[in-house]
PDB file of C-alpha atoms in Angstrom:
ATOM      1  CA  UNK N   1     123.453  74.395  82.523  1.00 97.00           C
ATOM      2  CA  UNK N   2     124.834  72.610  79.522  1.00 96.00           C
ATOM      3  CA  UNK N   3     127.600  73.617  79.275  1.00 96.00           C
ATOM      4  CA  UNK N   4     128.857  72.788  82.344  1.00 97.00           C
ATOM      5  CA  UNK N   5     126.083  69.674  82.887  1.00 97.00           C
ATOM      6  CA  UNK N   6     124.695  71.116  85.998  1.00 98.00           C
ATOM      7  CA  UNK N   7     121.356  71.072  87.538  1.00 98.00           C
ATOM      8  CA  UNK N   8     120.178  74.045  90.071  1.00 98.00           C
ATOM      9  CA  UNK N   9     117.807  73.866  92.900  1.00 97.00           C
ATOM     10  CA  UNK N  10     116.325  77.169  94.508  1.00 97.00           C
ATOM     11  CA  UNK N  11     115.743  76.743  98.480  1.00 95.00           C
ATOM     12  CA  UNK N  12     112.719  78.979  99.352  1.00 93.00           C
ATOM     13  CA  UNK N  13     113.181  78.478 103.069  1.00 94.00           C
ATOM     14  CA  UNK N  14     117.296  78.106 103.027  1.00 92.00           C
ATOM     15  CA  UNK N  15     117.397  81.589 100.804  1.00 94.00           C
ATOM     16  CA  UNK N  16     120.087  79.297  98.777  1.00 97.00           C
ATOM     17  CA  UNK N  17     120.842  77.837  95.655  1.00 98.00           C
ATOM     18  CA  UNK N  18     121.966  74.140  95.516  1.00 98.00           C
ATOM     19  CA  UNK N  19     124.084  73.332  92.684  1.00 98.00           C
ATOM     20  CA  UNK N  20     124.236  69.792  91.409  1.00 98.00           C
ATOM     21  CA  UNK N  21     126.377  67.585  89.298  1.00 97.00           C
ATOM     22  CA  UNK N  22     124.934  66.112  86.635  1.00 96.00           C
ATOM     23  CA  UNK N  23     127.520  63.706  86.068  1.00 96.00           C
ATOM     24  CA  UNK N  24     127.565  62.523  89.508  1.00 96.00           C
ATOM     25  CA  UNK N  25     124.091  63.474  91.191  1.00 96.00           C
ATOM     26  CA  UNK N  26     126.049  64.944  93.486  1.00 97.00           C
ATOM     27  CA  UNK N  27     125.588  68.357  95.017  1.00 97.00           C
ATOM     28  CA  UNK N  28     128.527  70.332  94.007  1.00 95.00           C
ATOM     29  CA  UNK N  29     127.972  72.801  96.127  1.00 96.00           C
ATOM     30  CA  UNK N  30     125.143  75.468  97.562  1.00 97.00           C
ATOM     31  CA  UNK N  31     125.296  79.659  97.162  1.00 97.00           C
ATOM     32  CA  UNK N  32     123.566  81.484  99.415  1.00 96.00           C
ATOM     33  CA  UNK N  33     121.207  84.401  97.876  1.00 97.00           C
ATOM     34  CA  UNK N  34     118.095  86.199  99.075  1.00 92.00           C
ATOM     35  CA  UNK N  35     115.640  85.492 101.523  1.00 93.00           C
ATOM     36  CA  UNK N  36     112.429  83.028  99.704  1.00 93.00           C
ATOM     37  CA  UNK N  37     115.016  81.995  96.927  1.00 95.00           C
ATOM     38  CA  UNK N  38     112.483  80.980  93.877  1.00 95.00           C
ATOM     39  CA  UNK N  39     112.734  81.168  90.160  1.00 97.00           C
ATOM     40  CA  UNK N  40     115.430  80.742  88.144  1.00 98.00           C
ATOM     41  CA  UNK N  41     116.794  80.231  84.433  1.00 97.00           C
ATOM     42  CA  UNK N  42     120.082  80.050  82.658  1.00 98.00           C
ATOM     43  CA  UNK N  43     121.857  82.125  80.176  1.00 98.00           C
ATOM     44  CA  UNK N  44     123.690  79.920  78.080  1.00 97.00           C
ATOM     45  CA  UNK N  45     125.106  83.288  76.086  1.00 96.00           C
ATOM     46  CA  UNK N  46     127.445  83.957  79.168  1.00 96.00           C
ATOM     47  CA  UNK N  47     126.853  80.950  80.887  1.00 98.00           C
ATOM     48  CA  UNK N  48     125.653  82.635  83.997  1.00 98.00           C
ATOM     49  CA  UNK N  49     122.582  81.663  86.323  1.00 98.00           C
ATOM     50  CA  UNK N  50     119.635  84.347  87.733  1.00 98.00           C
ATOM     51  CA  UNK N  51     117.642  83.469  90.515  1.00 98.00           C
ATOM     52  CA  UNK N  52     114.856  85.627  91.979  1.00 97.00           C
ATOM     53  CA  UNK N  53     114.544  86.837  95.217  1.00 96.00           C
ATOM     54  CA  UNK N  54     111.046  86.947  96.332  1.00 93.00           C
ATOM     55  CA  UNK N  55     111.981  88.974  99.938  1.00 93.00           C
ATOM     56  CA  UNK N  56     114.514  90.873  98.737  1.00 93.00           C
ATOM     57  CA  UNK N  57     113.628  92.497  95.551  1.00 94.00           C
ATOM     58  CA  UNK N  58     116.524  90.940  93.705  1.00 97.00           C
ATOM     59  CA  UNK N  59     117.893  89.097  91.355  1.00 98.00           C
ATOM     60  CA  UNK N  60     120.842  87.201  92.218  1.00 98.00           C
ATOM     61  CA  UNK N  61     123.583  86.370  89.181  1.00 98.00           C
ATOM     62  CA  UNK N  62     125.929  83.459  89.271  1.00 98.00           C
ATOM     63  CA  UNK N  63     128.754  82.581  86.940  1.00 98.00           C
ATOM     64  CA  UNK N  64     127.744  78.927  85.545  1.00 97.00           C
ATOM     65  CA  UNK N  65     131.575  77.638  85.919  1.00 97.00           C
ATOM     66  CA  UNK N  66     132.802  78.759  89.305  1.00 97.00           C
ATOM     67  CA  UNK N  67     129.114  78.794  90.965  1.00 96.00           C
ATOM     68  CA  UNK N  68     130.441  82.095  92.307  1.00 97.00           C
ATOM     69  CA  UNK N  69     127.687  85.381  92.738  1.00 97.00           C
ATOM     70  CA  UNK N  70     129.252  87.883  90.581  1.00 97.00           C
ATOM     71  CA  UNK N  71     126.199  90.586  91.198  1.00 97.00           C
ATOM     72  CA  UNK N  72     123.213  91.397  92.647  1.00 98.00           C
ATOM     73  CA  UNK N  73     120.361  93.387  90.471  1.00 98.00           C
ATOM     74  CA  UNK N  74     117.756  95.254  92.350  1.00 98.00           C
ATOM     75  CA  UNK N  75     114.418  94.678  91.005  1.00 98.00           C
ATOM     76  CA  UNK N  76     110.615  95.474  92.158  1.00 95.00           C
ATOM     77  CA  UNK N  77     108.403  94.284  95.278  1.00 95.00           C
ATOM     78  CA  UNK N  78     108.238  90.141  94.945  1.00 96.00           C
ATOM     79  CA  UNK N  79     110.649  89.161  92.717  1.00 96.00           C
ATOM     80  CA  UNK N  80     108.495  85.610  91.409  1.00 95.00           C
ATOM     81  CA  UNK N  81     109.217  84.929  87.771  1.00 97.00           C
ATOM     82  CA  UNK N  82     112.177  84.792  85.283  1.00 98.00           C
ATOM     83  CA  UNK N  83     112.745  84.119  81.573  1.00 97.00           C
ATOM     84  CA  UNK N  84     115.227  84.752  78.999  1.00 98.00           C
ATOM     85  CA  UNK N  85     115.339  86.332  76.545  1.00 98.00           C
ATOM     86  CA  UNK N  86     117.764  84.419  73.674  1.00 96.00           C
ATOM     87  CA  UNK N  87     117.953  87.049  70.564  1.00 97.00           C
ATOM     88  CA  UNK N  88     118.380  90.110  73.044  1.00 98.00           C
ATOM     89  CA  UNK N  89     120.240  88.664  75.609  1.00 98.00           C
ATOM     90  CA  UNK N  90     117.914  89.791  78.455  1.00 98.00           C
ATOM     91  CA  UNK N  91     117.106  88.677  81.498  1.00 98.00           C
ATOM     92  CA  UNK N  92     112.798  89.589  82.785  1.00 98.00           C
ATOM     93  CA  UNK N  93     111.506  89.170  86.101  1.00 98.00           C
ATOM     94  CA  UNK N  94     108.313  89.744  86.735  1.00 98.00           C
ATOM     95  CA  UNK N  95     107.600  91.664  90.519  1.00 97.00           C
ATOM     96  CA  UNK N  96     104.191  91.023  91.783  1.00 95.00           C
ATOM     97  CA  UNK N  97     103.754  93.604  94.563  1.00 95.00           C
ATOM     98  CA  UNK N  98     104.866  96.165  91.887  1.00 96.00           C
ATOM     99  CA  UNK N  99     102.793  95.091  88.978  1.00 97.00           C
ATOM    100  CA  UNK N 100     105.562  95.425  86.424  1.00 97.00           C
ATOM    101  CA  UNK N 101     108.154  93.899  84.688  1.00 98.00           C
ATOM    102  CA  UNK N 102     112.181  94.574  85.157  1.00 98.00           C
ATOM    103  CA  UNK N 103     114.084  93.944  82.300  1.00 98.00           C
ATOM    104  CA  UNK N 104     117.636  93.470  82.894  1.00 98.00           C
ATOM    105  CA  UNK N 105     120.827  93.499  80.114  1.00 98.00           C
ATOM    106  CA  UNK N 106     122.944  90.416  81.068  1.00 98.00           C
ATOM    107  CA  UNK N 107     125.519  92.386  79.299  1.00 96.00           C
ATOM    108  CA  UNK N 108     126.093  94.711  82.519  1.00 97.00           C
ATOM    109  CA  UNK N 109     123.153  92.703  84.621  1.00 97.00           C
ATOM    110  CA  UNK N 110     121.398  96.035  85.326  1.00 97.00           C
ATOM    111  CA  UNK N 111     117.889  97.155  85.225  1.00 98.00           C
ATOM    112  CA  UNK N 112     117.462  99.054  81.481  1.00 98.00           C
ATOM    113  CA  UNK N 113     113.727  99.256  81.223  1.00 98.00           C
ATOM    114  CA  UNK N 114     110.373  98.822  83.431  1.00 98.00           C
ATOM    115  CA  UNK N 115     107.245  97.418  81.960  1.00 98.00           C
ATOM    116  CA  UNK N 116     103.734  97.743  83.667  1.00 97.00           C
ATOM    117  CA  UNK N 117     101.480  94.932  83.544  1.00 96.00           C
ATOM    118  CA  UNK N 118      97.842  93.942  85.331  1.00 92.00           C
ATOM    119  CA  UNK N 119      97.646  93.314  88.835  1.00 93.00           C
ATOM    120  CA  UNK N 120      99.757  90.520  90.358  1.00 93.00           C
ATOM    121  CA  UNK N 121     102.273  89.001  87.777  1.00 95.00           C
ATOM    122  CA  UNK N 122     103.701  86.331  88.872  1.00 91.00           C
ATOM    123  CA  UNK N 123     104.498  83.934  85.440  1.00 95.00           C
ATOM    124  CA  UNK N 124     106.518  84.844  82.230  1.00 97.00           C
ATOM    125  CA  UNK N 125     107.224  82.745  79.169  1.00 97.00           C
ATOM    126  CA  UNK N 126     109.379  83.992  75.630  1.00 98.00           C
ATOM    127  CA  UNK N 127     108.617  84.067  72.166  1.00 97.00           C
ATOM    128  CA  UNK N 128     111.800  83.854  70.070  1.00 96.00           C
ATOM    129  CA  UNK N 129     109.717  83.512  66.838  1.00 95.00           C
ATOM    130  CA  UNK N 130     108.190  86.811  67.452  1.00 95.00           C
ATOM    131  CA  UNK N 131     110.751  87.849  69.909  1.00 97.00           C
ATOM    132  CA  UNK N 132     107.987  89.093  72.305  1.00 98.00           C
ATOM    133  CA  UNK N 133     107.837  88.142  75.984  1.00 98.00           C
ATOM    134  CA  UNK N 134     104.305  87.258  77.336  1.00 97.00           C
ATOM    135  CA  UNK N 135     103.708  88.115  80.851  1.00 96.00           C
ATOM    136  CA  UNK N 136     100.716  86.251  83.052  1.00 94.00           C
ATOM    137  CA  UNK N 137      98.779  88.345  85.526  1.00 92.00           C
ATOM    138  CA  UNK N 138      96.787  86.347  88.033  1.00 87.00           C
ATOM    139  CA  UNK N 139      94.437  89.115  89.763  1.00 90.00           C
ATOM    140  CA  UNK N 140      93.490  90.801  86.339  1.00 88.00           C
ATOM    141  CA  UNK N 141      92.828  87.866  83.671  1.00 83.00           C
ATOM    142  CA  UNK N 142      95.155  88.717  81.211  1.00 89.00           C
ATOM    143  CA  UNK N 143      98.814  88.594  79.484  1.00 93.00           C
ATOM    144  CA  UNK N 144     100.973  91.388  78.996  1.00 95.00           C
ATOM    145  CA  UNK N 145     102.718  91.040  75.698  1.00 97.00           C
ATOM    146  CA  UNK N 146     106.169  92.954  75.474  1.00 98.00           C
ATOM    147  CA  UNK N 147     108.337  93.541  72.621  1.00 98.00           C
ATOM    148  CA  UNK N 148     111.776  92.003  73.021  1.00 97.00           C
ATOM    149  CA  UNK N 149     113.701  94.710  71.036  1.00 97.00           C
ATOM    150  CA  UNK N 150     112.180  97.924  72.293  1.00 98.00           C
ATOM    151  CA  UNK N 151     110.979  96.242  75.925  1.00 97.00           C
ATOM    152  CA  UNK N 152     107.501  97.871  75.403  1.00 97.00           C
ATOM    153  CA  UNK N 153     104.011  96.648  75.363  1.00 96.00           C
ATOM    154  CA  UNK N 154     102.952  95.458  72.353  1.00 96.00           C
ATOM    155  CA  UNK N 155      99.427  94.389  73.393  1.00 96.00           C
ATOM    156  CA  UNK N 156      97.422  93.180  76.168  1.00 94.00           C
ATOM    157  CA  UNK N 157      95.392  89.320  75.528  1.00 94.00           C
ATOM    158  CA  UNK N 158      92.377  88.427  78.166  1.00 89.00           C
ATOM    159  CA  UNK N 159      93.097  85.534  78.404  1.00 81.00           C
ATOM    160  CA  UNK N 160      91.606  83.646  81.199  1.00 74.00           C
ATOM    161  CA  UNK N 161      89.909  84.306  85.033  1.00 77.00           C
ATOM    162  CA  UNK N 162      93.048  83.782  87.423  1.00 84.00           C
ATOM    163  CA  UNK N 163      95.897  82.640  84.990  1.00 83.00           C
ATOM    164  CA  UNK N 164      98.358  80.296  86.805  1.00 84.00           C
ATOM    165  CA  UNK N 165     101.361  79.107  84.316  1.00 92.00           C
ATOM    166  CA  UNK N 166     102.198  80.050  80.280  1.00 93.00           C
ATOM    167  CA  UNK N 167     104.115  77.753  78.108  1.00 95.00           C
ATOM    168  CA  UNK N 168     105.261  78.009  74.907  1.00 97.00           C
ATOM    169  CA  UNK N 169     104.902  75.888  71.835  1.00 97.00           C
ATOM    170  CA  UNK N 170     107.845  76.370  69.570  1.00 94.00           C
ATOM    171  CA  UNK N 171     106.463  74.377  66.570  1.00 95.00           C
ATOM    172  CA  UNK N 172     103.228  76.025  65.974  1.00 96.00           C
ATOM    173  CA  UNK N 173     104.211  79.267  67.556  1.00 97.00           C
ATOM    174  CA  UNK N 174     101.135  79.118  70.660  1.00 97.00           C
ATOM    175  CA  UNK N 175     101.072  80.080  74.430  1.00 96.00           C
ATOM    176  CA  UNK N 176      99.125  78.200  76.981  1.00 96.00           C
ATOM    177  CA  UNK N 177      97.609  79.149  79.557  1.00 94.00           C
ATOM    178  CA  UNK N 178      96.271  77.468  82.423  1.00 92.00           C
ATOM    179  CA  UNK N 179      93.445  78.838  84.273  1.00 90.00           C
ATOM    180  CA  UNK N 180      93.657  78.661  88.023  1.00 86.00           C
ATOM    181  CA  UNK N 181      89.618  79.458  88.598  1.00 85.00           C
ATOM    182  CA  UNK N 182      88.165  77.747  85.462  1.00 87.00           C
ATOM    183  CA  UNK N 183      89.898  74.628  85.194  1.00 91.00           C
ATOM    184  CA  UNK N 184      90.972  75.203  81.848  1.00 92.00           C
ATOM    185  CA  UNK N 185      93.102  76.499  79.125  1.00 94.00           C
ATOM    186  CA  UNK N 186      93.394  79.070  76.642  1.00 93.00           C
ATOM    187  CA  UNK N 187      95.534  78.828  73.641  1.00 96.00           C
ATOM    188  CA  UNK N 188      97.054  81.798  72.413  1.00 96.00           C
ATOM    189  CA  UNK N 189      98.485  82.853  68.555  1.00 96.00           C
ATOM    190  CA  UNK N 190     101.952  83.791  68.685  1.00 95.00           C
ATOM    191  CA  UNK N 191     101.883  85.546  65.077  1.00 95.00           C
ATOM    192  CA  UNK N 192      98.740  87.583  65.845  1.00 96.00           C
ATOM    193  CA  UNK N 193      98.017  87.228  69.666  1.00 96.00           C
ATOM    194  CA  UNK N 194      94.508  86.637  69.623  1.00 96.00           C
ATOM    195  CA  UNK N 195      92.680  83.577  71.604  1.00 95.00           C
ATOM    196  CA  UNK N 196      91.957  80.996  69.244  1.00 95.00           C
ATOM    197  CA  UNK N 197      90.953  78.163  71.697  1.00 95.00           C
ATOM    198  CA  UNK N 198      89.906  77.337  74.739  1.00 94.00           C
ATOM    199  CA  UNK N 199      90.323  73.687  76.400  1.00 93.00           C
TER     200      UNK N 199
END
C-alpha cells in the first residue's frame, strides 16, 4: 500500500491478515478474515485491501488507512486468486471449485458479473494495455481471456498442460505462463492472444 507504506501478509492457518509498517518493520497490527486467508492485492483507487477467502467463499475488504474490514463480498467455492483491475476499477477472484470468475465493483464491493472458465482456476493476471484479464486454469490447459469493460470472454488460449502462475510484461505487452507438468513456459501476445513461444 503506497500510500500509506504498508506491507500485508495473509495467514492461511491464522484466517488473518497481518499488517506491517513499512517504515518501521513493525507489525502494525493483524485483522482477522476467513478461514485459509490467501491472496490478496491493493486498490490504490480507494486505497482499500481484498483478500480471498479460500474456506469461506469470500472476499474480505479492508480500508488501507484504518486497517478496519469495511465488507465482506460473497464469491464462489475456493476463493484462490485476485487481481485488479486499474481502468475499471474492479476487483476478480478467481473460485476454483466453481470454475468461474467473480467480478466485483470496488465502487459498492459487490459481485456485478460471473465469468466461466476451464476446470480449476486458480491464477489471474491483468492487461491494462488491452484492458483484458487473463485467467489460468490448471486441470484444463488453458487461459480464459475476459474483457475488462463488458466482463465477458473474449477468447480462450491453450496454453500449456497444467498451468501454474501468469505474469505480465508491461513493455512488450506478453503473458507468461509457467507450466506445472512440462517444465516450461509459454509466452503469450497481448495484442492478438495467440502463443508465439514456448521456453
Amino acid at each position: 500500500n503506497p500510500h500509506d507504506d504498508k506491507i500485508y501478509c495473509s495467514d492461511w492457518y491464522g484466517a488473518s491478515v497481518t499488517v506491517i509498517d513499512a517504515a518501521t518493520n513493525s507489525v502494525d497490527t493483524t485483522v482477522p478474515v476467513g478461514d485459509e486467508a490467501g491472496a490478496l492485492c491493493y486498490n490504490p483507487q480507494n486505497n482499500r485491501v481484498y483478500c480471498a477467502s479460500y474456506l469461506s467463499d469470500s472476499v474480505y475488504v479492508m480500508d488501507g488507512t484504518t486497517n478496519h474490514l469495511i465488507a465482506t463480498v460473497p464469491v464462489g467455492h475456493f476463493a484462490s486468486a485476485l487481481c485488479y483491475n486499474t481502468k475499471n476499477n474492479k476487483v476478480y477472484c478467481a473460485n476454483w471449485d466453481n470454475n468461474n470468475v467473480s467480478v466485483i465493483d470496488c465502487g459498492t464491493d459487490q459481485v456485478i458479473a460471473t465469468v466461466s472458465t476451464g476446470t480449476w482456476p486458480h491464477r489471474l493476471c491483468y492487461n491494462p494495455q488491452n484492458n483484458q484479464v487473463y485467467c489460468a486454469s490448471y486441470m484444463s490447459a488453458n487461459m480464459t481471456v475476459i474483457d475488462g469493460e463488458t466482463d465477458k470472454l473474449v477468447t480462450t488460449v491453450g496454453a500449456g498442460s497444467r498451468i501454474h502462475d501468469l505474469c505480465y510484461d508491461y513493455q512488450d505487452n506478453k503473458v507468461y505462463c509457467a507450466d506445472y507438468e512440462r517444465d516450461s513456459v509459454t509466452v503469450v501476445d497481448g495484442a492478438t492472444n495467440e502463443v508465439i513461444a514456448t521456453i
